[in-house]
PDB file of C-alpha atoms and ligand atoms in Angstrom:
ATOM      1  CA  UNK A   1       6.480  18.375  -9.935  1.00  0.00           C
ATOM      2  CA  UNK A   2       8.341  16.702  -7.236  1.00  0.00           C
ATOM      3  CA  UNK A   3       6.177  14.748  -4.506  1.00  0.00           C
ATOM      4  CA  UNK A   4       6.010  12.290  -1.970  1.00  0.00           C
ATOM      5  CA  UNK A   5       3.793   9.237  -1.782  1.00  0.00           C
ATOM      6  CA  UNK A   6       2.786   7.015   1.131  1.00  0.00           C
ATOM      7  CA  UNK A   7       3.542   2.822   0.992  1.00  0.00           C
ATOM      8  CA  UNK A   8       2.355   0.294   2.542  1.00  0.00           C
ATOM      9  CA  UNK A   9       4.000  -3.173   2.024  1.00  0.00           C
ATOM     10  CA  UNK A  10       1.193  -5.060   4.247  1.00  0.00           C
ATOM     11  CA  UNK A  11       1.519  -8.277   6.516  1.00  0.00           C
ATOM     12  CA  UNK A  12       1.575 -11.024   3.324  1.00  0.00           C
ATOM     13  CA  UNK A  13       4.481  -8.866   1.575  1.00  0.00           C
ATOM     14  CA  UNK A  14       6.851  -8.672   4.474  1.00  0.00           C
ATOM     15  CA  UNK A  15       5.761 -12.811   6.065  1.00  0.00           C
ATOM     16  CA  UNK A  16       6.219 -13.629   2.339  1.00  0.00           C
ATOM     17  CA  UNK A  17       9.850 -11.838   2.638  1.00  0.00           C
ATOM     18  CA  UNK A  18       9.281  -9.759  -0.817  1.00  0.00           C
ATOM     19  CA  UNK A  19       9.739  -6.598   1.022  1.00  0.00           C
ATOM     20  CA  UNK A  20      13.480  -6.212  -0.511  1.00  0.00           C
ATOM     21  CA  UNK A  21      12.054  -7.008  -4.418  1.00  0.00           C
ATOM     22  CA  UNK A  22       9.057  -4.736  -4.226  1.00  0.00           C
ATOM     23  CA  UNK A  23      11.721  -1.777  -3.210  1.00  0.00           C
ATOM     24  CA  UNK A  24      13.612  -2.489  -5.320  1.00  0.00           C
ATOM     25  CA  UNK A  25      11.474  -2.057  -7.907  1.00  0.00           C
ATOM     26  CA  UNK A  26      10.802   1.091  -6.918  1.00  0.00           C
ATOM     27  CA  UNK A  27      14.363   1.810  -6.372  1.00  0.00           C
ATOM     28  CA  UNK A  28      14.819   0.884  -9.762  1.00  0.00           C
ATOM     29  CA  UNK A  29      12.220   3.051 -11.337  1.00  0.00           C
ATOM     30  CA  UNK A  30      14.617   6.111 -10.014  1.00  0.00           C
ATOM     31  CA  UNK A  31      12.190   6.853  -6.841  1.00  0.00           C
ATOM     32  CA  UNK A  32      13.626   7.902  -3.878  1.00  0.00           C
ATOM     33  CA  UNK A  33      12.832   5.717  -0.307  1.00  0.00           C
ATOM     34  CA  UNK A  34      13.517   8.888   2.196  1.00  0.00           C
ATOM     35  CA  UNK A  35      12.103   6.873   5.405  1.00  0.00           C
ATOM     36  CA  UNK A  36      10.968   3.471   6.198  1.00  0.00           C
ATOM     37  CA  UNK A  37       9.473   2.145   9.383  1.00  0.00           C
ATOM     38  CA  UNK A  38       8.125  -1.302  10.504  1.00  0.00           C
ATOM     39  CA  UNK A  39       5.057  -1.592  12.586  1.00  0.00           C
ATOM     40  CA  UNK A  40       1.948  -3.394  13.866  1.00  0.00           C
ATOM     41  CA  UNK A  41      -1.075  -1.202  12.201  1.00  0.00           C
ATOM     42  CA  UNK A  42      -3.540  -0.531  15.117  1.00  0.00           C
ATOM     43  CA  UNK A  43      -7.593  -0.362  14.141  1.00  0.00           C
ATOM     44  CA  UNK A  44      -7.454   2.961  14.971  1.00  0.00           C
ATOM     45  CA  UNK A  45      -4.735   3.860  11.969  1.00  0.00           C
ATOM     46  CA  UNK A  46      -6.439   1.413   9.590  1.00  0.00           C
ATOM     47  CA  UNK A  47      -9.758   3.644  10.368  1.00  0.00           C
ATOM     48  CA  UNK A  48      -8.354   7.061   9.504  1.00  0.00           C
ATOM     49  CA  UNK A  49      -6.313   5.757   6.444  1.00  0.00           C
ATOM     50  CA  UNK A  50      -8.881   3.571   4.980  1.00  0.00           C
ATOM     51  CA  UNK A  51     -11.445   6.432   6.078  1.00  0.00           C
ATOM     52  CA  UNK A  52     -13.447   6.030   2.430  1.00  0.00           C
ATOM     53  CA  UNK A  53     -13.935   2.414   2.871  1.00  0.00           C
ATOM     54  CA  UNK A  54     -14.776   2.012   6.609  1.00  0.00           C
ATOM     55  CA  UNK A  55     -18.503   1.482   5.635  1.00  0.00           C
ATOM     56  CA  UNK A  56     -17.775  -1.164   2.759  1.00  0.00           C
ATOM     57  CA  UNK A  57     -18.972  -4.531   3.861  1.00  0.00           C
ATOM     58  CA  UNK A  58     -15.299  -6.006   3.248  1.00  0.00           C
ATOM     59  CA  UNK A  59     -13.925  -3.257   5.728  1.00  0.00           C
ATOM     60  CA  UNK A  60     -14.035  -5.744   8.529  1.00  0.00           C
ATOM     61  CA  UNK A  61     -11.560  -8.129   6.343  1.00  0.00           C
ATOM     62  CA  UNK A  62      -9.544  -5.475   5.506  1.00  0.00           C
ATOM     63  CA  UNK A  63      -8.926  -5.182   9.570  1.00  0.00           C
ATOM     64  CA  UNK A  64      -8.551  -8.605   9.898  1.00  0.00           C
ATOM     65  CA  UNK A  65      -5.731  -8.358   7.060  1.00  0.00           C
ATOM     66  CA  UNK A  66      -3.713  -5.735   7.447  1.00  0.00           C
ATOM     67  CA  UNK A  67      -3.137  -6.305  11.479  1.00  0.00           C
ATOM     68  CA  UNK A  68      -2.290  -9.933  10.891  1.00  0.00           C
ATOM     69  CA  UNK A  69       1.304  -8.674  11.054  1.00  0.00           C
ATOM     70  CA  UNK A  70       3.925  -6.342  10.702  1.00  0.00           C
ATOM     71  CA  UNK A  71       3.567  -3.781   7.654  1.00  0.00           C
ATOM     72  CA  UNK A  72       6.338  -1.672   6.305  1.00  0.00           C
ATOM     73  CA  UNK A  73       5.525   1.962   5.836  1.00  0.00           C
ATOM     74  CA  UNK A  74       7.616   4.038   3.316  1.00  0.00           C
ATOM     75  CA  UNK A  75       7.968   7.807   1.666  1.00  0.00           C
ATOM     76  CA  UNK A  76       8.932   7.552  -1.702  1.00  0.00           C
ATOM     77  CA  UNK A  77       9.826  11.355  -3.441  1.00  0.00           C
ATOM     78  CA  UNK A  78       9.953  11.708  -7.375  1.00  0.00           C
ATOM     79  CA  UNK A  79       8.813  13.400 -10.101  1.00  0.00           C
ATOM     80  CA  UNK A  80       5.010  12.239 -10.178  1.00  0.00           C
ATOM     81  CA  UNK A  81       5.795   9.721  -8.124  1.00  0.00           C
ATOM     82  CA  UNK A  82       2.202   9.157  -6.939  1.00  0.00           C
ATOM     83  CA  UNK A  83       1.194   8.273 -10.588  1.00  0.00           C
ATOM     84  CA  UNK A  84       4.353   6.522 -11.138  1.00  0.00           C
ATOM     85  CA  UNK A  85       4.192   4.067  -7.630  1.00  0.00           C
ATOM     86  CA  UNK A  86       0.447   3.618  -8.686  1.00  0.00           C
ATOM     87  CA  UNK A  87       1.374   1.933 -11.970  1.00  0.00           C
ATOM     88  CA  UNK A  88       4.382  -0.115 -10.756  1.00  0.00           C
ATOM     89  CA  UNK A  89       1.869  -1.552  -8.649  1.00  0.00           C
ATOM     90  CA  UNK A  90      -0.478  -2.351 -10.988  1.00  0.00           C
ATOM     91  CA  UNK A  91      -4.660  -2.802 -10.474  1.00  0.00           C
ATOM     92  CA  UNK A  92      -5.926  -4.046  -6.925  1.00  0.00           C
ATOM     93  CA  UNK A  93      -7.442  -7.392  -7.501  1.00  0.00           C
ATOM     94  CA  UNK A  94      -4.069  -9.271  -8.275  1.00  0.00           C
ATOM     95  CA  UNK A  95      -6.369 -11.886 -10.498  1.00  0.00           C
ATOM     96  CA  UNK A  96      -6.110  -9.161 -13.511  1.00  0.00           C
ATOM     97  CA  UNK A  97      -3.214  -6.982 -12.502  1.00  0.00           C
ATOM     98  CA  UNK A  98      -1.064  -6.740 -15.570  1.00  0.00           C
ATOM     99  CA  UNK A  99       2.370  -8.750 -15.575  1.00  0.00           C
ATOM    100  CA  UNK A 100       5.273  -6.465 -14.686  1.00  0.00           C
ATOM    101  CA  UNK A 101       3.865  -5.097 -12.178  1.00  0.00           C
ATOM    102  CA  UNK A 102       3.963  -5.873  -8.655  1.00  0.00           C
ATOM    103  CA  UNK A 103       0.540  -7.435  -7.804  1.00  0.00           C
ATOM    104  CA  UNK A 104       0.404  -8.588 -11.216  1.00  0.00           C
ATOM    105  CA  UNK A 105       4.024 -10.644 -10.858  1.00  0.00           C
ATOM    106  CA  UNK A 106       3.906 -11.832  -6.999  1.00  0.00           C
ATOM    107  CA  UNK A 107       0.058 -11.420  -5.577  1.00  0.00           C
ATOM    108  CA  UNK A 108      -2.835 -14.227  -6.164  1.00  0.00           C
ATOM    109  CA  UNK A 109      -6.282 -14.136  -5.263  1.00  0.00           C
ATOM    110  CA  UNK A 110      -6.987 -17.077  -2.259  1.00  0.00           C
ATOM    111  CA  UNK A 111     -10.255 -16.278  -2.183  1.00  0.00           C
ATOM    112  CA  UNK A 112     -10.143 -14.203   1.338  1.00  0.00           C
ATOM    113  CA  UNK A 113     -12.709 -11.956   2.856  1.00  0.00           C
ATOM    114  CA  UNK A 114     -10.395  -8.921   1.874  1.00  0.00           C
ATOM    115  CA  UNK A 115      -8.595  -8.753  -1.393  1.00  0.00           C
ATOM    116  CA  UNK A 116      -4.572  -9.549  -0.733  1.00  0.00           C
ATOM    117  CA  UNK A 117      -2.410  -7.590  -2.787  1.00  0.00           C
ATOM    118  CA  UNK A 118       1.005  -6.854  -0.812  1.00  0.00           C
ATOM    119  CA  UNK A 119       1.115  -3.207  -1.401  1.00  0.00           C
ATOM    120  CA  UNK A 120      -0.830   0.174  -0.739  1.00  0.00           C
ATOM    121  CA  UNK A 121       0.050   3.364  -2.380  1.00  0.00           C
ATOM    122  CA  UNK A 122      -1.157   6.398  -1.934  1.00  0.00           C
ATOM    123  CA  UNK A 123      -3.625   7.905  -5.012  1.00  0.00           C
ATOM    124  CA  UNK A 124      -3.502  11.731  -5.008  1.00  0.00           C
ATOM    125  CA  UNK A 125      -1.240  14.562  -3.147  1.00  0.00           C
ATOM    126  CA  UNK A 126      -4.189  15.238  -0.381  1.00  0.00           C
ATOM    127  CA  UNK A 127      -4.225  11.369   0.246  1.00  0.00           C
ATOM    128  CA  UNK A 128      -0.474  11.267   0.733  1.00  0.00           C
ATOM    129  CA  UNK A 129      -0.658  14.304   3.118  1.00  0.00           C
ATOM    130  CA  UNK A 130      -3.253  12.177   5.106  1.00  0.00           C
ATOM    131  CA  UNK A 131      -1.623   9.091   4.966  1.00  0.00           C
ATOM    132  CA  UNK A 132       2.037  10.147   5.705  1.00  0.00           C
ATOM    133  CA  UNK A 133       0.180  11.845   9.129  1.00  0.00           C
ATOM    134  CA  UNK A 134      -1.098   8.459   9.740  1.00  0.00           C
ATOM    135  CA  UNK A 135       1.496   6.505   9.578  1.00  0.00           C
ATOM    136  CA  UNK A 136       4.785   8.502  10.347  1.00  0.00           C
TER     137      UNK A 136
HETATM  138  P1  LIG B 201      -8.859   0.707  -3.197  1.00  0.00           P
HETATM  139  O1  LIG B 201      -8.402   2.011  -2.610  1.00  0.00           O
HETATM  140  O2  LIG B 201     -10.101   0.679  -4.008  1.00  0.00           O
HETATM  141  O3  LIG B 201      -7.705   0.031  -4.071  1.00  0.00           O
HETATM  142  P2  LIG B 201      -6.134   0.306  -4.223  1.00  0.00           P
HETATM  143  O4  LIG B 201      -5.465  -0.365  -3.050  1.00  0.00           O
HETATM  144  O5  LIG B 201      -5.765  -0.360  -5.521  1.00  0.00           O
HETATM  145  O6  LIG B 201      -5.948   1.789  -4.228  1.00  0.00           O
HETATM  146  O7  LIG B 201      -9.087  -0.333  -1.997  1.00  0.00           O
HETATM  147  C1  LIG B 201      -8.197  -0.388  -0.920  1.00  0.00           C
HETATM  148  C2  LIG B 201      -7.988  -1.825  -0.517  1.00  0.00           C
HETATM  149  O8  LIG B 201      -9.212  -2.386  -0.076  1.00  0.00           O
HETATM  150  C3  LIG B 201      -7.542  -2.707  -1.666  1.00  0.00           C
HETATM  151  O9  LIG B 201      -6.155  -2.649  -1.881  1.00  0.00           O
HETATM  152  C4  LIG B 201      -7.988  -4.060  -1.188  1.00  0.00           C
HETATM  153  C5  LIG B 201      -9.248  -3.767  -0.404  1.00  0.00           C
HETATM  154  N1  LIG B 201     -10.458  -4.071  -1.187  1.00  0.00           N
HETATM  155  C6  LIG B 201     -11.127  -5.266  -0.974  1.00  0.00           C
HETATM  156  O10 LIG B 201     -10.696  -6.087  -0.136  1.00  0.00           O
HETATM  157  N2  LIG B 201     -12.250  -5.551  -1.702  1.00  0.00           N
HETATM  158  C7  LIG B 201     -12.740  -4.683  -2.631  1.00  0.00           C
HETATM  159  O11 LIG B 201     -13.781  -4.999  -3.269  1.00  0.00           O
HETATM  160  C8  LIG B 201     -12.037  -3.449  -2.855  1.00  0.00           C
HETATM  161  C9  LIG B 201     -12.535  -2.465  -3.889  1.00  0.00           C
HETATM  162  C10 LIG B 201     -10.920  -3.181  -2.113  1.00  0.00           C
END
C-alpha cells in the first residue's frame, strides 16, 4: 500500500533551524522526501487546509501561527506512510507527546493562543489528496 502524505514543518520548526533533524527522522524511518518547497502560507491556503477547524475558536491563532514565517512543505511516499509520519510525530499538544517522537523530543507548550508543535502531517489518503492540492 504505497502512498504519499503531506508535511508541514511550520514557522517555529524552520526559525528554530530543526528542519534538517525532523527530516531526517523521517529519512531515517525509510520514507521517501520526493519534493520539498519553502513558502509564506497565505490565509487563503491555511483556510482550505485547515477547512475542519476554521470555526474553532483557536482558528484565529492558528492564522496568526502558521504565517508568522516561512513553512516547509514536503511529500513523503512509503508503505503506510500516512500512519507511519503520524506516529513519528507523535500527539498534538507537545505537553504529553510521547518521547521519541518529534513533538514529544523538541516542541513545548508556551502557553500561546494556538498550540505550537513544529509539524503537520496529513491523517488519511483523502486529506493528503487535499492537502498536496493546497500546497504544491
Ligand atoms: P488537529 O488536526 O486536531 O491535530 P494534529 O495536528 O495533531 O493532526 O489540529 C490541527 C492543529 O490545530 C494542531 O496541530 C494545533 C492546532 N490546535 C490548537 O491550536 N488547539 C487545539 O485545541 C487543537 C485541537 C488544535
Amino acid at each position: 500500500m504505497k502512498q504519499t502524505t503531506l508535511i508541514l514543518v511550520k514557522p517555529d520548526g524552520v526559525r528554530r533551524g530543526l528542519v534538517g533533524q525532523i527530516l531526517a527522522r523521517i529519512e531515517a524511518k525509510g520514507y521517501t522526501i520526493e519534493d520539498v518547497r519553502m513558502l509564506t502560507a497565505t490565509e487563503q491556503q491555511l483556510a482550505a487546509h485547515y477547512r475542519e477547524l476554521v470555526d474553532k475558536p483557536f482558528y484565529p491563532g492558528i492564522v496568526e501561527y502558521m504565517t508568522s514565517g516561512p513553512i516547509i512543505a514536503a511529500l513523503v511516499s512509503g508503505h503506510r506512510v500516512i500512519e507511519g509520519v503520524r506516529s513519528l510525530s507523535g500527539a498534538t499538544d507537545p505537553t504529553t507527546a510521547a518521547p521519541g517522537t518529534i513533538r514529544g523530543d523538541f516542541a513545548c507548550d508556551t502557553g500561546t493562543d494556538s498550540i505550537e508543535n513544529l509539524i503537520h502531517s496529513s491523517d488519511s489518503v483523502q486529506s493528503a489528496e487535499h492537502e498536496t492540492s493546497v500546497w504544491f
